[in-house]
PDB file of C-alpha atoms in Angstrom:
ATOM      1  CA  UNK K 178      -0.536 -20.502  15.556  1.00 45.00           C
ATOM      2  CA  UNK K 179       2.420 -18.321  16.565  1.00 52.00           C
ATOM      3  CA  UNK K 180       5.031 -17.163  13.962  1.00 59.00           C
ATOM      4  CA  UNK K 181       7.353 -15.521  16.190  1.00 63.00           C
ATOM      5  CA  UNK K 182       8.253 -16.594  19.862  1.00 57.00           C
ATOM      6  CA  UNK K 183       8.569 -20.415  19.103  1.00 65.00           C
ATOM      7  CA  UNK K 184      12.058 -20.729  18.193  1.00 61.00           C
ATOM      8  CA  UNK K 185      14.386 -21.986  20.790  1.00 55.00           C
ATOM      9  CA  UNK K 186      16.777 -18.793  20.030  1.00 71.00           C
ATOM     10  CA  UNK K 187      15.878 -15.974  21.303  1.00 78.00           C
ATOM     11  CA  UNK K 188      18.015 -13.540  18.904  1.00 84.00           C
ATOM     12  CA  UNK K 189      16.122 -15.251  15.752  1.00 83.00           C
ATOM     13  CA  UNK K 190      12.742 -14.039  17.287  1.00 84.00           C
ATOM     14  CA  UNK K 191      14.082 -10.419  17.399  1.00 87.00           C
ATOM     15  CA  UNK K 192      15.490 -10.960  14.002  1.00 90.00           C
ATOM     16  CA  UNK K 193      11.787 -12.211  12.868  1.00 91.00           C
ATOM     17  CA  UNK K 194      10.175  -8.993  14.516  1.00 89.00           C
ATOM     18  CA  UNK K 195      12.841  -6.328  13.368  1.00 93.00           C
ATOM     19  CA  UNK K 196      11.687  -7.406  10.050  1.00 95.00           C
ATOM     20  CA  UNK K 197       7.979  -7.160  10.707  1.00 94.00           C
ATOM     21  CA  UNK K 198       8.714  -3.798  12.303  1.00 95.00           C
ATOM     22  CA  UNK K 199      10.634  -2.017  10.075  1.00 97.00           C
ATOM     23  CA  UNK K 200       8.405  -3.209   6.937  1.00 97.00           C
ATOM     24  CA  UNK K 201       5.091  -1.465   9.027  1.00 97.00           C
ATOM     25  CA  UNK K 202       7.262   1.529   9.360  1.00 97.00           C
ATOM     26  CA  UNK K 203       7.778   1.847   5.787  1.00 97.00           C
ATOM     27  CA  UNK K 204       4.043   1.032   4.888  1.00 97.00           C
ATOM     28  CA  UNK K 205       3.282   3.836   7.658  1.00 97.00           C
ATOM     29  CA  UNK K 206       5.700   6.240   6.073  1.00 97.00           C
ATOM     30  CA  UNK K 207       4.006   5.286   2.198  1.00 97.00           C
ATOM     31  CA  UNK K 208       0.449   5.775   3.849  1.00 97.00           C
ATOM     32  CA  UNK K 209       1.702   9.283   5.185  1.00 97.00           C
ATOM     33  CA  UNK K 210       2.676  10.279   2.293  1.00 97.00           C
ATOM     34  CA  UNK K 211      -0.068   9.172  -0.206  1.00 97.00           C
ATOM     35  CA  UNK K 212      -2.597  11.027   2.227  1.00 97.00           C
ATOM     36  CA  UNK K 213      -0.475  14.072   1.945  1.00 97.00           C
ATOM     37  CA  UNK K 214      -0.417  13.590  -1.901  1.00 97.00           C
ATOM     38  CA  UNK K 215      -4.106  13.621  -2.433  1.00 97.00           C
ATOM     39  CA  UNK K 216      -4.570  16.617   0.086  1.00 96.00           C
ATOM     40  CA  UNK K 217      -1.868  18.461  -2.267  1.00 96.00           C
ATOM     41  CA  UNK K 218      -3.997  17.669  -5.290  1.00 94.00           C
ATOM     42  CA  UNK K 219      -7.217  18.814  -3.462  1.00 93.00           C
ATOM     43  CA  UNK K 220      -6.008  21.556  -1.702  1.00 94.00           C
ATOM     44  CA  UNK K 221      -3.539  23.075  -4.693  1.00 93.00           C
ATOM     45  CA  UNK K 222      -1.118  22.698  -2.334  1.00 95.00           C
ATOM     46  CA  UNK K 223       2.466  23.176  -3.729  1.00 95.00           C
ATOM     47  CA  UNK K 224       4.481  22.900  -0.173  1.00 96.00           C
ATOM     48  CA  UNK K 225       2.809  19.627   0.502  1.00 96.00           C
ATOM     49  CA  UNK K 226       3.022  17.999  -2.577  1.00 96.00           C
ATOM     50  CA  UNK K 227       7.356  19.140  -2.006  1.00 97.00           C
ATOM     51  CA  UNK K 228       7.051  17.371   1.128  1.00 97.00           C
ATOM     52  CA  UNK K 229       5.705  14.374  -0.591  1.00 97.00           C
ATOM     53  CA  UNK K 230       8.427  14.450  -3.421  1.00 97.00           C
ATOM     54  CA  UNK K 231      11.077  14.273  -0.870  1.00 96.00           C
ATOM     55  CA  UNK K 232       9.813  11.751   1.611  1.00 95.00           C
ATOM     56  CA  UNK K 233      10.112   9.122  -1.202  1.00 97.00           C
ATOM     57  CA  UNK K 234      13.371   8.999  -0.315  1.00 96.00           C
ATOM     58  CA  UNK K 235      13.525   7.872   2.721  1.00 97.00           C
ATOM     59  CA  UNK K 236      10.714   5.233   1.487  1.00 97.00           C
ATOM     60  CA  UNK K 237      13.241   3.840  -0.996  1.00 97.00           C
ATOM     61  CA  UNK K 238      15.973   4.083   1.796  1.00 97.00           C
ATOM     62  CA  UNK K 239      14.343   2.208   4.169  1.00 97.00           C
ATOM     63  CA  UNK K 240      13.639  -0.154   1.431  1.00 97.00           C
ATOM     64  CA  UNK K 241      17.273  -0.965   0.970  1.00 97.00           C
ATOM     65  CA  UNK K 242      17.092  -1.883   4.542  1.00 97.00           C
ATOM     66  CA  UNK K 243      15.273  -4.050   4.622  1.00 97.00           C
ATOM     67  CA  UNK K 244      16.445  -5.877   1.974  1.00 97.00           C
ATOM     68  CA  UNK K 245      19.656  -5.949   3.485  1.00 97.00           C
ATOM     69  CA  UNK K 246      17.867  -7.201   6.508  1.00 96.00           C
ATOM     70  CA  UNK K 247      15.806  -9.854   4.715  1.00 96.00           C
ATOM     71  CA  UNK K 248      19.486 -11.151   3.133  1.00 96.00           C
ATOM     72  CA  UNK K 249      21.142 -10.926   6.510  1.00 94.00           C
ATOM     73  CA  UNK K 250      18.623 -13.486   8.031  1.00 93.00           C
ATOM     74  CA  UNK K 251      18.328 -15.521   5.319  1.00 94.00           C
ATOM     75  CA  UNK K 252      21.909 -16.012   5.299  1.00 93.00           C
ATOM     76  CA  UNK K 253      22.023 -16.451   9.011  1.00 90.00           C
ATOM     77  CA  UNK K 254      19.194 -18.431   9.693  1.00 85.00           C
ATOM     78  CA  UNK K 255      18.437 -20.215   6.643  1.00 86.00           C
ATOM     79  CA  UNK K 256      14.713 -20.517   7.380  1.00 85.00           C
ATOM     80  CA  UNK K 257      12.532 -22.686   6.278  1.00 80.00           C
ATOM     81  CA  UNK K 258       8.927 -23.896   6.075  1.00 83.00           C
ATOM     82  CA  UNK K 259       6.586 -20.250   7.998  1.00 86.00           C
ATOM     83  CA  UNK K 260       9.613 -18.470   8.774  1.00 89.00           C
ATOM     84  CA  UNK K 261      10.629 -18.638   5.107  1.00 91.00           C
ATOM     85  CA  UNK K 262       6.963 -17.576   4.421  1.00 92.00           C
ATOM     86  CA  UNK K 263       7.096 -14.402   6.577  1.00 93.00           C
ATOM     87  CA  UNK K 264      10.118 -13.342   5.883  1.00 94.00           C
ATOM     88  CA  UNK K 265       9.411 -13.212   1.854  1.00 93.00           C
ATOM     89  CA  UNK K 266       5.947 -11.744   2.432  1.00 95.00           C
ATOM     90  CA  UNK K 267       8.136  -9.253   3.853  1.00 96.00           C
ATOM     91  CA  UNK K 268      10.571  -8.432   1.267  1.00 96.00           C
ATOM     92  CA  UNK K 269       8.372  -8.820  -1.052  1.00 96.00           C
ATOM     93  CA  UNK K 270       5.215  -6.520   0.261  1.00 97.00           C
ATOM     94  CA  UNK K 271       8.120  -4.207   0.902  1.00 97.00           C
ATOM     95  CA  UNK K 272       8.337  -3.805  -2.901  1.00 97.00           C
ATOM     96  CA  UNK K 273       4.576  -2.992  -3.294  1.00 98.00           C
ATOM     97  CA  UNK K 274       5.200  -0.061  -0.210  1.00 98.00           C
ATOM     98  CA  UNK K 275       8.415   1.216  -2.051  1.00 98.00           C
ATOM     99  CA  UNK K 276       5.961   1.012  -5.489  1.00 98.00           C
ATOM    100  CA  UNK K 277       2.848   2.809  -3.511  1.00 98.00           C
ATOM    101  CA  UNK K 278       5.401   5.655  -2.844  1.00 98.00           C
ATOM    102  CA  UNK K 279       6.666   5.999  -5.909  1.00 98.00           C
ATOM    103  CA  UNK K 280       2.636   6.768  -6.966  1.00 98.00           C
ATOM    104  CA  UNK K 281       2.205   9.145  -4.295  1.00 98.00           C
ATOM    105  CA  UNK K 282       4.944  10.950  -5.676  1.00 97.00           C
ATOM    106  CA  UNK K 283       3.431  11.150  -8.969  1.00 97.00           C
ATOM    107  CA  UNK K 284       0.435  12.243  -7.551  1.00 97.00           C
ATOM    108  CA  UNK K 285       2.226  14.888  -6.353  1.00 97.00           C
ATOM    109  CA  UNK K 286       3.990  15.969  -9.071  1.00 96.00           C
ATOM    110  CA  UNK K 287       1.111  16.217 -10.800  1.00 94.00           C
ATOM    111  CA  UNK K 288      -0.543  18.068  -8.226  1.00 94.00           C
ATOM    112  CA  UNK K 289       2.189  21.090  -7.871  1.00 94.00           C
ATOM    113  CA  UNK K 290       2.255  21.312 -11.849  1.00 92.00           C
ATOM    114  CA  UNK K 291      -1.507  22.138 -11.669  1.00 90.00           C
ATOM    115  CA  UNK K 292      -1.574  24.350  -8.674  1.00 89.00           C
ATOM    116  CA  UNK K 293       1.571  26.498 -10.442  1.00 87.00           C
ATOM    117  CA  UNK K 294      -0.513  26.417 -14.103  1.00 85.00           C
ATOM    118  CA  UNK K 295      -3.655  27.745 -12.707  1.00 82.00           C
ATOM    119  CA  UNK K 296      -5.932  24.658 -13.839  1.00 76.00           C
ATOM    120  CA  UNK K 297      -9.187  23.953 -13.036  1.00 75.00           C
ATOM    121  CA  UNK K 298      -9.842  21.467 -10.129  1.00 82.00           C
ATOM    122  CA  UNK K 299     -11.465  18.784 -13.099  1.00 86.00           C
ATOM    123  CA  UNK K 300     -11.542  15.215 -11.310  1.00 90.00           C
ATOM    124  CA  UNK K 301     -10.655  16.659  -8.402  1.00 92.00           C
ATOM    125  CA  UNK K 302     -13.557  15.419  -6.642  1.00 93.00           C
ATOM    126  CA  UNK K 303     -13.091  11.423  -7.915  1.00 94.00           C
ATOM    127  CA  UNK K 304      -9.625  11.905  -7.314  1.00 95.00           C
ATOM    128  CA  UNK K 305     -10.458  12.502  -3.621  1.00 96.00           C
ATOM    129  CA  UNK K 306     -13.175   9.656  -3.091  1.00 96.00           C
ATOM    130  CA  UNK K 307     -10.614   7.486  -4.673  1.00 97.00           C
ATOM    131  CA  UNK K 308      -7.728   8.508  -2.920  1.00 97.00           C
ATOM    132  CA  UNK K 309      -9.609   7.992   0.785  1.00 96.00           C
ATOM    133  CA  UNK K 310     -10.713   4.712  -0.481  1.00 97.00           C
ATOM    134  CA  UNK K 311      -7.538   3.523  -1.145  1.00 97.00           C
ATOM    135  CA  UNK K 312      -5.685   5.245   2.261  1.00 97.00           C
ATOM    136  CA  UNK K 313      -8.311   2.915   4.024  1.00 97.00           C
ATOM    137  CA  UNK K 314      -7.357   0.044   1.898  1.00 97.00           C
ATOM    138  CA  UNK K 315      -3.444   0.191   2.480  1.00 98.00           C
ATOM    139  CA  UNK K 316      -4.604   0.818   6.511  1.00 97.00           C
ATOM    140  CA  UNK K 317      -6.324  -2.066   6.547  1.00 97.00           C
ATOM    141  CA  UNK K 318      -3.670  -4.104   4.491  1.00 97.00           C
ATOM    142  CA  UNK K 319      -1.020  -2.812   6.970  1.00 97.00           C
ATOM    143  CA  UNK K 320      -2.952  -3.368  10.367  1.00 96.00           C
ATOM    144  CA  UNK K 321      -3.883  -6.882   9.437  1.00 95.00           C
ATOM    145  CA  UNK K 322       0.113  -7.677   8.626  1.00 94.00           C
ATOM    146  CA  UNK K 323       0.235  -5.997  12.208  1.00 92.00           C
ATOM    147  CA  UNK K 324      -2.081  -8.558  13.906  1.00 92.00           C
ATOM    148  CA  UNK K 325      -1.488 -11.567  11.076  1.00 91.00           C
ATOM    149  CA  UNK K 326      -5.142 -11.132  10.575  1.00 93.00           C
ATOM    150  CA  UNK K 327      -6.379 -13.292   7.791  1.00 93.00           C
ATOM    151  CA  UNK K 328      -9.526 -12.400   7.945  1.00 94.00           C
ATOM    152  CA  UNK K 329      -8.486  -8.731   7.607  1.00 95.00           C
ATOM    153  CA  UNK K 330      -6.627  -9.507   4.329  1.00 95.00           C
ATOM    154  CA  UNK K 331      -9.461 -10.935   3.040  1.00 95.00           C
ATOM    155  CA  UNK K 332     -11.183  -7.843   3.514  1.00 95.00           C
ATOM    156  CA  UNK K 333      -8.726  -5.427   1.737  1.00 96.00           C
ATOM    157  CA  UNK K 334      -9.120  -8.144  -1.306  1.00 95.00           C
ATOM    158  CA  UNK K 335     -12.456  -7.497  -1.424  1.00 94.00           C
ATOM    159  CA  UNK K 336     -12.213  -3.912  -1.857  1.00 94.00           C
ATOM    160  CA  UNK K 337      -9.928  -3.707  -4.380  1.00 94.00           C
ATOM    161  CA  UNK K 338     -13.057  -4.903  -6.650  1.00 93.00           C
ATOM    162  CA  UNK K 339     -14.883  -1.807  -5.432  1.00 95.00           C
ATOM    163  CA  UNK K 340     -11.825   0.634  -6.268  1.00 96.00           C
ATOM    164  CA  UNK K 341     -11.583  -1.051  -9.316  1.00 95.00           C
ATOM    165  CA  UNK K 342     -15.529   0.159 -10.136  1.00 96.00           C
ATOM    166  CA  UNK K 343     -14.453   3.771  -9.225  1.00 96.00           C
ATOM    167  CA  UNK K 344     -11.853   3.773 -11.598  1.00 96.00           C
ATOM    168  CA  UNK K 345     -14.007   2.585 -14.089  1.00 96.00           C
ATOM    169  CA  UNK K 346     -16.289   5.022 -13.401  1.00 95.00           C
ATOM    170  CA  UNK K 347     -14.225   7.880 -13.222  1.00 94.00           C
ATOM    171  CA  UNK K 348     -12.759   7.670 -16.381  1.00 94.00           C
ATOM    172  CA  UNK K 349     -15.608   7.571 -17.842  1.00 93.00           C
ATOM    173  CA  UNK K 350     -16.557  10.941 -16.318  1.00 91.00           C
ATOM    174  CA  UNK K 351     -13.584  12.451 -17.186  1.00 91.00           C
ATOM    175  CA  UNK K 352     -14.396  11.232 -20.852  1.00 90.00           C
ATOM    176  CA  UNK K 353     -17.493  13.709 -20.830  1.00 89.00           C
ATOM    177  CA  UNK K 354     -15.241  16.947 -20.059  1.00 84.00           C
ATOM    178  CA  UNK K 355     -13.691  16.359 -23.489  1.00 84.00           C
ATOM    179  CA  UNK K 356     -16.338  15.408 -25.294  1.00 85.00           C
ATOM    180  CA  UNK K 357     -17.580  18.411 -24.201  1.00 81.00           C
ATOM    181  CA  UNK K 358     -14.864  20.364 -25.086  1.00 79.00           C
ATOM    182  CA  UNK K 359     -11.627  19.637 -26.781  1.00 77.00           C
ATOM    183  CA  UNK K 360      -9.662  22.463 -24.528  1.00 79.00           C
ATOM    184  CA  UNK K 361     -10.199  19.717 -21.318  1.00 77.00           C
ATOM    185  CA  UNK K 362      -7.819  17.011 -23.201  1.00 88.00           C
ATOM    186  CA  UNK K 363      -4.489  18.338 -21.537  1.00 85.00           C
ATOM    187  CA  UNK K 364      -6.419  18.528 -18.398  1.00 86.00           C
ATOM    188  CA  UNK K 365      -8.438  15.498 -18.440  1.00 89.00           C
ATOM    189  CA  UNK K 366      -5.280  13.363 -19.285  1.00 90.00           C
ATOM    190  CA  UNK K 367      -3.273  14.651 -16.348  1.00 91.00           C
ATOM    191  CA  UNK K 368      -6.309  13.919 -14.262  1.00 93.00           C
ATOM    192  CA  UNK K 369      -6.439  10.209 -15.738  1.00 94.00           C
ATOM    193  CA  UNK K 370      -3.142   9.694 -14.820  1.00 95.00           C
ATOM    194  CA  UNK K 371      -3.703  10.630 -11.179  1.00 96.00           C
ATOM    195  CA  UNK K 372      -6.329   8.042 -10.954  1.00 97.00           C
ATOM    196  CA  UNK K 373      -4.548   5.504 -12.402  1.00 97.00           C
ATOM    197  CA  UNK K 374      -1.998   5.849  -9.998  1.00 97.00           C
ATOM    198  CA  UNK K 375      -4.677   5.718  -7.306  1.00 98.00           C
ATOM    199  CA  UNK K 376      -5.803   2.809  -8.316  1.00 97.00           C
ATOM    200  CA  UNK K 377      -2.471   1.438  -8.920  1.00 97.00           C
ATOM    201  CA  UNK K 378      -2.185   1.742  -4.997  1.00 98.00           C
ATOM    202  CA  UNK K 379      -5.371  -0.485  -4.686  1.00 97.00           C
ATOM    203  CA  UNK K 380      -3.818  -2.979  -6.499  1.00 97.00           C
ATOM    204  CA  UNK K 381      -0.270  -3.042  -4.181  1.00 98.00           C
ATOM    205  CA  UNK K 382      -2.787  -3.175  -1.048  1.00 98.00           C
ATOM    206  CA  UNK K 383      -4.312  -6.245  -2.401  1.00 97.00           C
ATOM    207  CA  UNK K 384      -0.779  -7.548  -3.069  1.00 97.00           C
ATOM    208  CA  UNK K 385       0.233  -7.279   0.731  1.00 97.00           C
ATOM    209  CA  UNK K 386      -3.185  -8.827   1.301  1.00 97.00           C
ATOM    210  CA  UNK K 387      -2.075 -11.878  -0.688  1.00 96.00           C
ATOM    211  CA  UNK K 388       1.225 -12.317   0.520  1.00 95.00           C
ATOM    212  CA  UNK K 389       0.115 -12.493   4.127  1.00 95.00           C
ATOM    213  CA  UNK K 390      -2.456 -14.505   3.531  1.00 94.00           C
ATOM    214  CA  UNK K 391      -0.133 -16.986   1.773  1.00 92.00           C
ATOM    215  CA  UNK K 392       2.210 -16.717   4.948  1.00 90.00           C
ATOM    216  CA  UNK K 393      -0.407 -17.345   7.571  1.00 90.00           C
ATOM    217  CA  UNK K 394      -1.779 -20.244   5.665  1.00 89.00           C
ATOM    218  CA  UNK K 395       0.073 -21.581   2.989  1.00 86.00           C
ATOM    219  CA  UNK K 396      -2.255 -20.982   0.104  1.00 87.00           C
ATOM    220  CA  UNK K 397      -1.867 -18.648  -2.919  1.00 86.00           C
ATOM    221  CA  UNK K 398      -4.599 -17.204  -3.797  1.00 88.00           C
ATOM    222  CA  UNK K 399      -3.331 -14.587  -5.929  1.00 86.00           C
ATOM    223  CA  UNK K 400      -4.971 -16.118  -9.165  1.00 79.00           C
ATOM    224  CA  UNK K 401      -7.802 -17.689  -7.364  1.00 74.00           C
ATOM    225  CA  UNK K 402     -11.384 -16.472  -6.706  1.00 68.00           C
ATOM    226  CA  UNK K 403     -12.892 -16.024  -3.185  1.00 59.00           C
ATOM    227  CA  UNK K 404     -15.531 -17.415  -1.794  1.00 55.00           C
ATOM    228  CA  UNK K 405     -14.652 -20.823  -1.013  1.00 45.00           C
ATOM    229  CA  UNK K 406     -11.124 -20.577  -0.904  1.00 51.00           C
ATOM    230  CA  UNK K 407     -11.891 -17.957   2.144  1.00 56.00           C
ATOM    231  CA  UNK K 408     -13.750 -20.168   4.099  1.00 52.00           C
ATOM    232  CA  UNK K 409     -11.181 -23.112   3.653  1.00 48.00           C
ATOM    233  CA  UNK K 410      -7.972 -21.101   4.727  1.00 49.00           C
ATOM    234  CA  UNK K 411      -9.640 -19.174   7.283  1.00 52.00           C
ATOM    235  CA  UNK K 412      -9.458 -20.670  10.640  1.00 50.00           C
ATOM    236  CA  UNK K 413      -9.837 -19.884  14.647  1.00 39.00           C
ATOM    237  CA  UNK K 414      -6.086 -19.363  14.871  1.00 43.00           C
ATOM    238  CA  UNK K 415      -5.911 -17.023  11.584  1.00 40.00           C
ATOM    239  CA  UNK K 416      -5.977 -13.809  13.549  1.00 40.00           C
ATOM    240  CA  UNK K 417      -3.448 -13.128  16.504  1.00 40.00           C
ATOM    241  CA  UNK K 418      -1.032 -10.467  17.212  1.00 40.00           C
ATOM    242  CA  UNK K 419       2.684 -10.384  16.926  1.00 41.00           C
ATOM    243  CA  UNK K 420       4.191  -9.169  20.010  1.00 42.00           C
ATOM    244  CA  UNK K 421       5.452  -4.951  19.609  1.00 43.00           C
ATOM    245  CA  UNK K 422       5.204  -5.363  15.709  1.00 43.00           C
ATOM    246  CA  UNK K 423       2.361  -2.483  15.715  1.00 42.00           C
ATOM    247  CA  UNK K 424       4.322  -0.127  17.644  1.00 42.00           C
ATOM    248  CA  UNK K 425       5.977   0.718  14.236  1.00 49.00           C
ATOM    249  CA  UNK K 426       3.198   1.267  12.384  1.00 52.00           C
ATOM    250  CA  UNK K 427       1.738   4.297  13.051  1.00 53.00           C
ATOM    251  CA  UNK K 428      -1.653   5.271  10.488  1.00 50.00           C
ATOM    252  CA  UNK K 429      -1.717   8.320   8.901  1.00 52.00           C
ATOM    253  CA  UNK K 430      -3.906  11.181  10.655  1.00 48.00           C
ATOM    254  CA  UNK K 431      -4.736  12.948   7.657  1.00 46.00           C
ATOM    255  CA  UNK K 432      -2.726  16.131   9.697  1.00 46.00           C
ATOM    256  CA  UNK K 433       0.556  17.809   8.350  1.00 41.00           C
TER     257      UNK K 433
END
């Protein structure tokens, strides 16, 4: 199974893996920048958490590239049948990248309000283990859109389950500071709303999951269970690469 590099025109190939390319640039530029938001928060770092702030804009401008990509070949090609597959797993995990910016940014907003107030680092250390979880979640989700590995997406599924338990978890810790004492509320709610946005970002990963595993195989199995499902769509062809389309996509270090 190849989804780009069968087509008797050459020029729709390139149009195919422009898309791809540009849509792993923007998930590398959201994954930059939600590492960089969590270090902020950690590290009461105001300058970073400024550098995350403004980055989302060029997130939400390459967004509107794409999309004017994704309606240029549409229009163009009038795909059909995989190619229509890909190319709205594209546009439409592009939405869940522009989405997973818009949390980092929160994160660090939230982040340079506490470092200027003086509070204490409370949550700070679930808001951490969270916030790595998730970074490996999105790497995973983007890597295996690199190589349409469905096996890979499978696997980022899976873990949204687990970052789903941490969240759980930590808000139930962050319950205890205020029952406590009452003077942790303010804190313990700005806190709560950094790990909801964390594990909003789980939840986005699991969406570009989905979406490529419904274009490698035809089956949505956003509303379904795994187990069985996984076994049926998975096949020997599931995982291959797609020419260049990882040269776009460049993880994030963890280094400013």
């Amino acid at each position: 199974m190849n989804l780009i590099g069968e087509h008797l025109s050459k020029s729709y190939d390139q149009d195919l893996q422009n898309l791809v390319n540009l849509f792993l640039k923007m998930g590398g530029m959201a994954e930059a920048n939600l590492t960089k938001a969590i270090e902020s928060l950690v590290k009461s770092d105001v300058e970073l958490a400024e550098d995350v702030i403004d980055g989302d804009k060029e997130i939400n401008f390459t967004e509107q590239q794409l999309d004017d990509s994704v309606v240029k070949v549409l229009a163009r090609r009038q795909p059909a049948a995989t190619d229509l597959r890909l190319i709205m797993a594209v546009s439409k995990c592009g939405a869940d990248i522009e989405r997973i910016g818009d949390e980092a940014k929160k994160i660090a907003k939230m982040a340079r309000r506490a470092t200027r107030e003086g509070q204490s680092p409370i949550g700070y250390h679930e808001a951490h283990q969270m916030g790595n979880f998730v970074q490996m979640m999105l790497k995973n989700a983007l890597e295996a859109f690199a190589k349409f590995d469905a096996t890979g997406a499978y696997r980022v599924i899976e873990q949204d389950s687990e970052i789903d338990a941490m969240y759980k978890s930590a808000s139930r810790a962050m319950m205890t500071y205020i029952m406590e004492d009452g003077r942790y509320v303010a804190k313990v709610i700005d806190i709560l709303w950094v790990l909801r946005s964390i594990e909003r970002i789980g939840a986005h990963a699991r969406n570009i999951a989905e979406q490529l595993i419904f274009c490698i195989t035809g089956e949505d199995v956003r509303y379904q269970k795994l187990g069985a499902k996984k076994d049926s769509a998975l096949n020997p062809a599931a995982s291959h690469e797609i020419n260049d389309a990882s040269l776009d996509y460049q993880p994030s270090t963890g280094e400013n």
